[in-house]
């Protein structure tokens, strides 16, 4: 967070700076490694710099998910940001990739009881990647709000347990090899231009929902078992004359 770095250079090479962070409230501008558990009632970190890696190093970030729009990490107009190895609990958003942030990667992290979404992509984000995360409880596991074109977000090999909605994707996500169990709402909610393959959905009221007006979805080789209301629902709008 704004420190001065001094390098003794004896030949041409590449140097990468890293910061050790000990408190919430900083704007992260370079590669960062957490060194302790942190807590805050509001947003913990804002990220506005592209091409950085944030490694929580297995430490906990704890918030208060009753505070609307609080995030463990809020990424704003920054590209190619990676968040990894975090334990994130009780934030409104765990990771929020907001407008204009592309190529966000969230991986190898645990999210618990997110007020709105563990991981959320805003409507003008593209090419995000969500992989190998464990999400427990909360309203939405992974939510993609992009309505415009094909953002090609990848949601791969995540475990989502007892979230109200497991994965809700408006447009253009590749949703593959995820395990979604429990929850009170839709486990996988598809709108347009999505691909859902090799996912396991089980033990809830509703499995997969294909919404009215949904076009160009590819759905293959998914396992959908033990749903009390419906396994797959295709919603249709009927226009009365």
Tab-separated table of N, CA and C in Angstrom, residues 78-217:
chain	number	residue	atom	x	y	z
A	78	UNK	N	-10.283	-3.043	-12.800
A	78	UNK	CA	-8.948	-3.646	-12.800
A	78	UNK	C	-9.021	-4.993	-13.509
A	79	UNK	N	-8.023	-5.297	-14.316
A	79	UNK	CA	-7.989	-6.530	-15.089
A	79	UNK	C	-6.922	-7.497	-14.571
A	80	UNK	N	-7.197	-8.777	-14.778
A	80	UNK	CA	-6.223	-9.827	-14.454
A	80	UNK	C	-5.824	-9.801	-12.977
A	81	UNK	N	-6.838	-9.815	-12.118
A	81	UNK	CA	-6.620	-9.895	-10.671
A	81	UNK	C	-6.960	-11.311	-10.219
A	82	UNK	N	-6.084	-11.905	-9.407
A	82	UNK	CA	-6.309	-13.244	-8.860
A	82	UNK	C	-6.447	-13.167	-7.346
A	83	UNK	N	-7.508	-13.791	-6.815
A	83	UNK	CA	-7.734	-13.933	-5.377
A	83	UNK	C	-7.654	-15.418	-5.058
A	84	UNK	N	-6.795	-15.806	-4.084
A	84	UNK	CA	-6.645	-17.237	-3.833
A	84	UNK	C	-6.335	-17.524	-2.364
A	85	UNK	N	-6.619	-18.759	-1.965
A	85	UNK	CA	-6.261	-19.288	-0.639
A	85	UNK	C	-6.877	-18.495	0.510
A	86	UNK	N	-8.136	-18.076	0.341
A	86	UNK	CA	-8.809	-17.260	1.357
A	86	UNK	C	-9.882	-18.063	2.086
A	87	UNK	N	-10.155	-17.672	3.324
A	87	UNK	CA	-11.324	-18.118	4.077
A	87	UNK	C	-12.154	-16.883	4.379
A	88	UNK	N	-13.277	-16.739	3.688
A	88	UNK	CA	-14.067	-15.506	3.717
A	88	UNK	C	-15.441	-15.809	4.298
A	89	UNK	N	-15.843	-15.030	5.296
A	89	UNK	CA	-17.072	-15.324	6.018
A	89	UNK	C	-17.859	-14.041	6.317
A	90	UNK	N	-19.184	-14.114	6.094
A	90	UNK	CA	-20.115	-13.074	6.551
A	90	UNK	C	-19.919	-11.718	5.885
A	91	UNK	N	-19.607	-11.704	4.588
A	91	UNK	CA	-19.646	-10.468	3.818
A	91	UNK	C	-20.861	-10.492	2.894
A	92	UNK	N	-21.366	-9.319	2.536
A	92	UNK	CA	-22.449	-9.233	1.562
A	92	UNK	C	-22.003	-9.852	0.234
A	93	UNK	N	-20.797	-9.475	-0.207
A	93	UNK	CA	-20.108	-10.161	-1.301
A	93	UNK	C	-18.775	-10.682	-0.770
A	94	UNK	N	-18.448	-11.909	-1.104
A	94	UNK	CA	-17.100	-12.360	-0.800
A	94	UNK	C	-16.106	-11.662	-1.707
A	95	UNK	N	-16.237	-11.910	-3.014
A	95	UNK	CA	-15.458	-11.204	-4.034
A	95	UNK	C	-16.447	-10.589	-5.018
A	96	UNK	N	-16.343	-9.283	-5.241
A	96	UNK	CA	-17.205	-8.592	-6.194
A	96	UNK	C	-16.330	-8.005	-7.292
A	97	UNK	N	-16.462	-8.574	-8.489
A	97	UNK	CA	-15.773	-8.032	-9.659
A	97	UNK	C	-16.723	-7.039	-10.310
A	98	UNK	N	-16.510	-5.755	-10.053
A	98	UNK	CA	-17.476	-4.739	-10.454
A	98	UNK	C	-17.206	-4.254	-11.875
A	99	UNK	N	-17.994	-3.291	-12.320
A	99	UNK	CA	-18.028	-2.890	-13.722
A	99	UNK	C	-16.640	-2.609	-14.288
A	100	UNK	N	-16.379	-3.156	-15.466
A	100	UNK	CA	-15.131	-2.897	-16.158
A	100	UNK	C	-13.958	-3.728	-15.708
A	101	UNK	N	-14.180	-4.728	-14.862
A	101	UNK	CA	-13.090	-5.584	-14.384
A	101	UNK	C	-13.135	-6.919	-15.125
A	102	UNK	N	-12.088	-7.213	-15.877
A	102	UNK	CA	-12.041	-8.415	-16.698
A	102	UNK	C	-10.931	-9.356	-16.234
A	103	UNK	N	-11.087	-10.630	-16.580
A	103	UNK	CA	-10.087	-11.661	-16.258
A	103	UNK	C	-9.837	-11.772	-14.749
A	104	UNK	N	-10.893	-11.697	-13.962
A	104	UNK	CA	-10.783	-11.938	-12.524
A	104	UNK	C	-10.772	-13.438	-12.266
A	105	UNK	N	-9.825	-13.908	-11.450
A	105	UNK	CA	-9.755	-15.318	-11.066
A	105	UNK	C	-9.936	-15.437	-9.558
A	106	UNK	N	-10.837	-16.335	-9.144
A	106	UNK	CA	-11.038	-16.639	-7.726
A	106	UNK	C	-10.873	-18.134	-7.568
A	107	UNK	N	-9.897	-18.559	-6.759
A	107	UNK	CA	-9.601	-19.989	-6.714
A	107	UNK	C	-9.124	-20.433	-5.332
A	108	UNK	N	-9.386	-21.725	-5.069
A	108	UNK	CA	-8.852	-22.399	-3.883
A	108	UNK	C	-9.206	-21.682	-2.582
A	109	UNK	N	-10.444	-21.209	-2.476
A	109	UNK	CA	-10.873	-20.440	-1.310
A	109	UNK	C	-12.180	-20.990	-0.749
A	110	UNK	N	-12.453	-20.645	0.510
A	110	UNK	CA	-13.680	-21.035	1.198
A	110	UNK	C	-14.521	-19.800	1.477
A	111	UNK	N	-15.830	-19.896	1.194
A	111	UNK	CA	-16.762	-18.797	1.435
A	111	UNK	C	-17.912	-19.324	2.286
A	112	UNK	N	-18.264	-18.587	3.329
A	112	UNK	CA	-19.323	-19.030	4.243
A	112	UNK	C	-20.305	-17.886	4.497
A	113	UNK	N	-21.598	-18.165	4.314
A	113	UNK	CA	-22.701	-17.277	4.702
A	113	UNK	C	-22.568	-15.879	4.109
A	114	UNK	N	-22.443	-15.824	2.783
A	114	UNK	CA	-22.403	-14.530	2.100
A	114	UNK	C	-23.815	-13.966	2.003
A	115	UNK	N	-23.974	-12.679	2.357
A	115	UNK	CA	-25.292	-12.074	2.397
A	115	UNK	C	-25.975	-12.053	1.047
A	116	UNK	N	-25.243	-11.732	-0.030
A	116	UNK	CA	-25.829	-11.746	-1.366
A	116	UNK	C	-25.158	-12.783	-2.271
A	117	UNK	N	-23.835	-12.752	-2.382
A	117	UNK	CA	-23.153	-13.713	-3.240
A	117	UNK	C	-21.727	-13.927	-2.754
A	118	UNK	N	-21.316	-15.175	-2.748
A	118	UNK	CA	-19.910	-15.457	-2.434
A	118	UNK	C	-19.008	-14.827	-3.484
A	119	UNK	N	-19.354	-15.033	-4.761
A	119	UNK	CA	-18.573	-14.476	-5.868
A	119	UNK	C	-19.558	-13.899	-6.871
A	120	UNK	N	-19.369	-12.623	-7.223
A	120	UNK	CA	-20.313	-11.961	-8.134
A	120	UNK	C	-19.565	-11.198	-9.214
A	121	UNK	N	-20.025	-11.373	-10.446
A	121	UNK	CA	-19.523	-10.612	-11.582
A	121	UNK	C	-20.586	-9.603	-12.001
A	122	UNK	N	-20.208	-8.331	-12.102
A	122	UNK	CA	-21.153	-7.290	-12.499
A	122	UNK	C	-21.475	-7.391	-13.986
A	123	UNK	N	-22.390	-6.521	-14.443
A	123	UNK	CA	-22.955	-6.678	-15.786
A	123	UNK	C	-21.990	-6.351	-16.916
A	124	UNK	N	-20.901	-5.668	-16.643
A	124	UNK	CA	-19.931	-5.360	-17.701
A	124	UNK	C	-18.565	-5.945	-17.363
A	125	UNK	N	-18.542	-7.201	-16.963
A	125	UNK	CA	-17.280	-7.911	-16.723
A	125	UNK	C	-17.173	-9.064	-17.714
A	126	UNK	N	-15.946	-9.451	-18.023
A	126	UNK	CA	-15.718	-10.516	-18.993
A	126	UNK	C	-14.601	-11.444	-18.539
A	127	UNK	N	-14.694	-12.711	-18.966
A	127	UNK	CA	-13.611	-13.684	-18.859
A	127	UNK	C	-13.140	-13.936	-17.433
A	128	UNK	N	-14.086	-14.033	-16.515
A	128	UNK	CA	-13.745	-14.407	-15.152
A	128	UNK	C	-13.567	-15.919	-15.027
A	129	UNK	N	-12.881	-16.323	-13.975
A	129	UNK	CA	-12.660	-17.750	-13.715
A	129	UNK	C	-12.856	-18.013	-12.228
A	130	UNK	N	-13.729	-18.988	-11.916
A	130	UNK	CA	-14.022	-19.389	-10.534
A	130	UNK	C	-13.773	-20.878	-10.454
A	131	UNK	N	-12.778	-21.298	-9.671
A	131	UNK	CA	-12.419	-22.709	-9.684
A	131	UNK	C	-11.895	-23.189	-8.333
A	132	UNK	N	-12.284	-24.420	-8.016
A	132	UNK	CA	-11.804	-25.143	-6.827
A	132	UNK	C	-12.117	-24.417	-5.516
A	133	UNK	N	-13.270	-23.754	-5.460
A	133	UNK	CA	-13.705	-23.101	-4.234
A	133	UNK	C	-14.759	-23.936	-3.519
A	134	UNK	N	-14.891	-23.720	-2.205
A	134	UNK	CA	-15.950	-24.329	-1.406
A	134	UNK	C	-16.825	-23.211	-0.864
A	135	UNK	N	-18.114	-23.263	-1.188
A	135	UNK	CA	-19.060	-22.220	-0.799
A	135	UNK	C	-20.148	-22.850	0.042
A	136	UNK	N	-20.374	-22.294	1.229
A	136	UNK	CA	-21.347	-22.859	2.164
A	136	UNK	C	-22.350	-21.791	2.579
A	137	UNK	N	-23.650	-22.082	2.390
A	137	UNK	CA	-24.703	-21.186	2.829
A	137	UNK	C	-24.744	-19.895	2.034
A	138	UNK	N	-25.534	-18.945	2.527
A	138	UNK	CA	-25.669	-17.656	1.872
A	138	UNK	C	-26.747	-17.656	0.802
A	139	UNK	N	-26.953	-16.479	0.174
A	139	UNK	CA	-28.024	-16.342	-0.814
A	139	UNK	C	-27.632	-16.923	-2.169
A	140	UNK	N	-26.511	-16.502	-2.730
A	140	UNK	CA	-26.027	-17.013	-4.017
A	140	UNK	C	-24.597	-17.508	-3.864
A	141	UNK	N	-24.314	-18.659	-4.463
A	141	UNK	CA	-22.942	-19.113	-4.491
A	141	UNK	C	-22.123	-18.286	-5.467
A	142	UNK	N	-22.397	-18.472	-6.768
A	142	UNK	CA	-21.741	-17.694	-7.826
A	142	UNK	C	-22.832	-17.020	-8.641
A	143	UNK	N	-22.700	-15.710	-8.848
A	143	UNK	CA	-23.685	-14.976	-9.641
A	143	UNK	C	-22.984	-14.175	-10.741
A	144	UNK	N	-23.450	-14.362	-11.976
A	144	UNK	CA	-22.952	-13.618	-13.123
A	144	UNK	C	-24.080	-12.741	-13.646
A	145	UNK	N	-23.923	-11.425	-13.528
A	145	UNK	CA	-24.965	-10.475	-13.909
A	145	UNK	C	-24.800	-9.923	-15.317
A	146	UNK	N	-23.861	-10.448	-16.094
A	146	UNK	CA	-23.615	-9.889	-17.419
A	146	UNK	C	-24.793	-10.180	-18.351
A	147	UNK	N	-25.446	-9.111	-18.829
A	147	UNK	CA	-26.568	-9.244	-19.751
A	147	UNK	C	-26.160	-8.968	-21.200
A	148	UNK	N	-24.934	-8.556	-21.421
A	148	UNK	CA	-24.565	-7.987	-22.708
A	148	UNK	C	-23.533	-8.865	-23.400
A	149	UNK	N	-23.979	-9.619	-24.408
A	149	UNK	CA	-23.050	-10.421	-25.175
A	149	UNK	C	-22.612	-11.661	-24.433
A	150	UNK	N	-21.435	-12.134	-24.769
A	150	UNK	CA	-20.933	-13.395	-24.253
A	150	UNK	C	-19.647	-13.172	-23.468
A	151	UNK	N	-19.711	-13.105	-22.142
A	151	UNK	CA	-18.513	-12.792	-21.349
A	151	UNK	C	-17.582	-13.982	-21.117
A	152	UNK	N	-18.043	-15.198	-21.411
A	152	UNK	CA	-17.184	-16.372	-21.291
A	152	UNK	C	-16.593	-16.571	-19.903
A	153	UNK	N	-17.369	-16.376	-18.869
A	153	UNK	CA	-16.916	-16.717	-17.530
A	153	UNK	C	-16.839	-18.244	-17.390
A	154	UNK	N	-15.853	-18.710	-16.628
A	154	UNK	CA	-15.673	-20.144	-16.372
A	154	UNK	C	-15.949	-20.408	-14.898
A	155	UNK	N	-16.877	-21.323	-14.623
A	155	UNK	CA	-17.188	-21.737	-13.256
A	155	UNK	C	-16.959	-23.238	-13.214
A	156	UNK	N	-15.847	-23.656	-12.619
A	156	UNK	CA	-15.371	-25.029	-12.794
A	156	UNK	C	-14.925	-25.655	-11.472
A	157	UNK	N	-15.432	-26.833	-11.205
A	157	UNK	CA	-14.924	-27.672	-10.113
A	157	UNK	C	-15.037	-27.001	-8.751
A	158	UNK	N	-16.205	-26.414	-8.499
A	158	UNK	CA	-16.497	-25.823	-7.190
A	158	UNK	C	-17.488	-26.704	-6.433
A	159	UNK	N	-17.450	-26.630	-5.106
A	159	UNK	CA	-18.417	-27.308	-4.251
A	159	UNK	C	-19.272	-26.258	-3.566
A	160	UNK	N	-20.596	-26.350	-3.755
A	160	UNK	CA	-21.528	-25.370	-3.195
A	160	UNK	C	-22.572	-26.122	-2.385
A	161	UNK	N	-22.659	-25.818	-1.094
A	161	UNK	CA	-23.533	-26.557	-0.187
A	161	UNK	C	-24.463	-25.582	0.531
A	162	UNK	N	-25.763	-25.830	0.433
A	162	UNK	CA	-26.787	-25.102	1.202
A	162	UNK	C	-26.847	-23.613	0.902
A	163	UNK	N	-26.417	-23.191	-0.279
A	163	UNK	CA	-26.695	-21.818	-0.716
A	163	UNK	C	-28.132	-21.764	-1.225
A	164	UNK	N	-28.804	-20.640	-1.029
A	164	UNK	CA	-30.178	-20.533	-1.511
A	164	UNK	C	-30.240	-20.786	-3.015
A	165	UNK	N	-29.358	-20.153	-3.783
A	165	UNK	CA	-29.170	-20.442	-5.201
A	165	UNK	C	-27.698	-20.769	-5.405
A	166	UNK	N	-27.424	-21.903	-6.033
A	166	UNK	CA	-26.034	-22.319	-6.196
A	166	UNK	C	-25.279	-21.449	-7.183
A	167	UNK	N	-25.664	-21.537	-8.474
A	167	UNK	CA	-25.034	-20.752	-9.538
A	167	UNK	C	-26.145	-20.109	-10.357
A	168	UNK	N	-26.086	-18.790	-10.495
A	168	UNK	CA	-27.070	-18.034	-11.273
A	168	UNK	C	-26.309	-17.256	-12.333
A	169	UNK	N	-26.474	-17.629	-13.608
A	169	UNK	CA	-25.685	-16.995	-14.654
A	169	UNK	C	-26.596	-16.450	-15.747
A	170	UNK	N	-26.494	-15.143	-15.974
A	170	UNK	CA	-27.350	-14.484	-16.953
A	170	UNK	C	-26.922	-14.840	-18.371
A	171	UNK	N	-25.627	-14.689	-18.679
A	171	UNK	CA	-25.195	-14.903	-20.061
A	171	UNK	C	-23.757	-15.391	-20.128
A	172	UNK	N	-23.543	-16.405	-20.928
A	172	UNK	CA	-22.217	-16.746	-21.417
A	172	UNK	C	-21.262	-17.402	-20.457
A	173	UNK	N	-21.735	-18.212	-19.517
A	173	UNK	CA	-20.819	-18.900	-18.611
A	173	UNK	C	-20.644	-20.365	-19.029
A	174	UNK	N	-19.447	-20.870	-18.857
A	174	UNK	CA	-19.175	-22.299	-18.970
A	174	UNK	C	-19.168	-22.868	-17.560
A	175	UNK	N	-20.195	-23.660	-17.229
A	175	UNK	CA	-20.392	-24.183	-15.876
A	175	UNK	C	-20.137	-25.677	-15.933
A	176	UNK	N	-18.997	-26.121	-15.379
A	176	UNK	CA	-18.586	-27.507	-15.574
A	176	UNK	C	-18.035	-28.124	-14.290
A	177	UNK	N	-18.388	-29.385	-14.074
A	177	UNK	CA	-17.820	-30.218	-13.010
A	177	UNK	C	-17.990	-29.602	-11.620
A	178	UNK	N	-19.111	-28.941	-11.381
A	178	UNK	CA	-19.411	-28.415	-10.051
A	178	UNK	C	-20.310	-29.387	-9.294
A	179	UNK	N	-20.186	-29.387	-7.977
A	179	UNK	CA	-21.032	-30.202	-7.098
A	179	UNK	C	-21.876	-29.245	-6.272
A	180	UNK	N	-23.203	-29.326	-6.433
A	180	UNK	CA	-24.114	-28.420	-5.733
A	180	UNK	C	-25.114	-29.259	-4.951
A	181	UNK	N	-25.157	-29.035	-3.638
A	181	UNK	CA	-26.006	-29.846	-2.762
A	181	UNK	C	-26.798	-28.946	-1.824
A	182	UNK	N	-28.072	-29.322	-1.594
A	182	UNK	CA	-28.898	-28.588	-0.639
A	182	UNK	C	-29.293	-27.223	-1.151
A	183	UNK	N	-29.828	-26.415	-0.242
A	183	UNK	CA	-30.303	-25.087	-0.594
A	183	UNK	C	-31.801	-25.070	-0.773
A	184	UNK	N	-32.378	-23.875	-0.704
A	184	UNK	CA	-33.836	-23.743	-0.749
A	184	UNK	C	-34.358	-23.229	-2.082
A	185	UNK	N	-33.473	-22.843	-3.010
A	185	UNK	CA	-33.900	-22.306	-4.289
A	185	UNK	C	-33.377	-23.115	-5.454
A	186	UNK	N	-33.100	-22.432	-6.565
A	186	UNK	CA	-32.583	-23.092	-7.760
A	186	UNK	C	-31.097	-23.400	-7.558
A	187	UNK	N	-30.716	-24.624	-7.862
A	187	UNK	CA	-29.296	-24.943	-7.722
A	187	UNK	C	-28.470	-24.435	-8.899
A	188	UNK	N	-29.039	-24.456	-10.100
A	188	UNK	CA	-28.355	-23.932	-11.285
A	188	UNK	C	-29.385	-23.198	-12.139
A	189	UNK	N	-29.217	-21.897	-12.294
A	189	UNK	CA	-30.177	-21.035	-12.959
A	189	UNK	C	-29.536	-20.474	-14.223
A	190	UNK	N	-30.065	-20.839	-15.396
A	190	UNK	CA	-29.472	-20.465	-16.674
A	190	UNK	C	-30.378	-19.496	-17.422
A	191	UNK	N	-29.739	-18.537	-18.130
A	191	UNK	CA	-30.498	-17.606	-18.960
A	191	UNK	C	-30.083	-17.788	-20.424
A	192	UNK	N	-29.082	-17.088	-20.954
A	192	UNK	CA	-28.749	-17.222	-22.368
A	192	UNK	C	-27.267	-17.547	-22.559
A	193	UNK	N	-26.999	-18.326	-23.626
A	193	UNK	CA	-25.625	-18.591	-24.095
A	193	UNK	C	-24.734	-19.217	-23.034
A	194	UNK	N	-25.278	-20.124	-22.228
A	194	UNK	CA	-24.482	-20.816	-21.218
A	194	UNK	C	-24.243	-22.261	-21.621
A	195	UNK	N	-23.205	-22.825	-21.070
A	195	UNK	CA	-22.891	-24.239	-21.258
A	195	UNK	C	-22.805	-24.891	-19.879
A	196	UNK	N	-23.616	-25.917	-19.636
A	196	UNK	CA	-23.616	-26.636	-18.356
A	196	UNK	C	-23.324	-28.107	-18.624
A	197	UNK	N	-22.171	-28.570	-18.160
A	197	UNK	CA	-21.745	-29.931	-18.443
A	197	UNK	C	-21.111	-30.574	-17.205
A	198	UNK	N	-21.440	-31.837	-16.986
A	198	UNK	CA	-20.787	-32.669	-15.970
A	198	UNK	C	-20.921	-32.087	-14.559
A	199	UNK	N	-22.037	-31.437	-14.278
A	199	UNK	CA	-22.304	-30.967	-12.924
A	199	UNK	C	-23.144	-31.987	-12.175
A	200	UNK	N	-23.014	-32.010	-10.850
A	200	UNK	CA	-23.850	-32.843	-9.991
A	200	UNK	C	-24.716	-31.926	-9.143
A	201	UNK	N	-26.042	-32.078	-9.278
A	201	UNK	CA	-27.007	-31.308	-8.496
A	201	UNK	C	-27.835	-32.292	-7.694
A	202	UNK	N	-27.931	-32.082	-6.370
A	202	UNK	CA	-28.661	-33.065	-5.580
A	202	UNK	C	-29.235	-32.462	-4.291
A	203	UNK	N	-30.272	-33.152	-3.814
A	203	UNK	CA	-30.808	-32.932	-2.456
A	203	UNK	C	-31.315	-31.505	-2.232
A	204	UNK	N	-32.266	-31.092	-3.060
A	204	UNK	CA	-32.875	-29.774	-2.895
A	204	UNK	C	-34.304	-29.846	-3.432
A	205	UNK	N	-34.985	-28.688	-3.450
A	205	UNK	CA	-36.325	-28.670	-4.031
A	205	UNK	C	-36.278	-28.550	-5.549
A	206	UNK	N	-35.375	-27.708	-6.084
A	206	UNK	CA	-35.285	-27.499	-7.527
A	206	UNK	C	-33.839	-27.647	-7.990
A	207	UNK	N	-33.651	-28.372	-9.089
A	207	UNK	CA	-32.311	-28.586	-9.616
A	207	UNK	C	-31.897	-27.495	-10.577
A	208	UNK	N	-32.150	-27.718	-11.878
A	208	UNK	CA	-31.728	-26.794	-12.926
A	208	UNK	C	-32.931	-26.044	-13.481
A	209	UNK	N	-32.791	-24.724	-13.607
A	209	UNK	CA	-33.847	-23.879	-14.149
A	209	UNK	C	-33.346	-23.224	-15.435
A	210	UNK	N	-34.084	-23.407	-16.529
A	210	UNK	CA	-33.821	-22.699	-17.781
A	210	UNK	C	-34.924	-21.662	-17.927
A	211	UNK	N	-34.569	-20.386	-17.846
A	211	UNK	CA	-35.555	-19.322	-17.728
A	211	UNK	C	-36.252	-19.008	-19.043
A	212	UNK	N	-37.415	-18.391	-18.931
A	212	UNK	CA	-38.154	-17.958	-20.108
A	212	UNK	C	-37.314	-16.979	-20.918
A	213	UNK	N	-37.334	-17.149	-22.233
A	213	UNK	CA	-36.526	-16.316	-23.109
A	213	UNK	C	-35.084	-16.756	-23.208
A	214	UNK	N	-34.740	-17.880	-22.577
A	214	UNK	CA	-33.360	-18.365	-22.612
A	214	UNK	C	-33.063	-19.009	-23.962
A	215	UNK	N	-31.964	-18.589	-24.577
A	215	UNK	CA	-31.572	-19.118	-25.885
A	215	UNK	C	-30.148	-19.647	-25.829
A	216	UNK	N	-29.875	-20.627	-26.690
A	216	UNK	CA	-28.506	-21.083	-26.961
A	216	UNK	C	-27.788	-21.627	-25.738
A	217	UNK	N	-28.506	-22.317	-24.869
A	217	UNK	CA	-27.859	-23.015	-23.763
A	217	UNK	C	-27.535	-24.447	-24.191
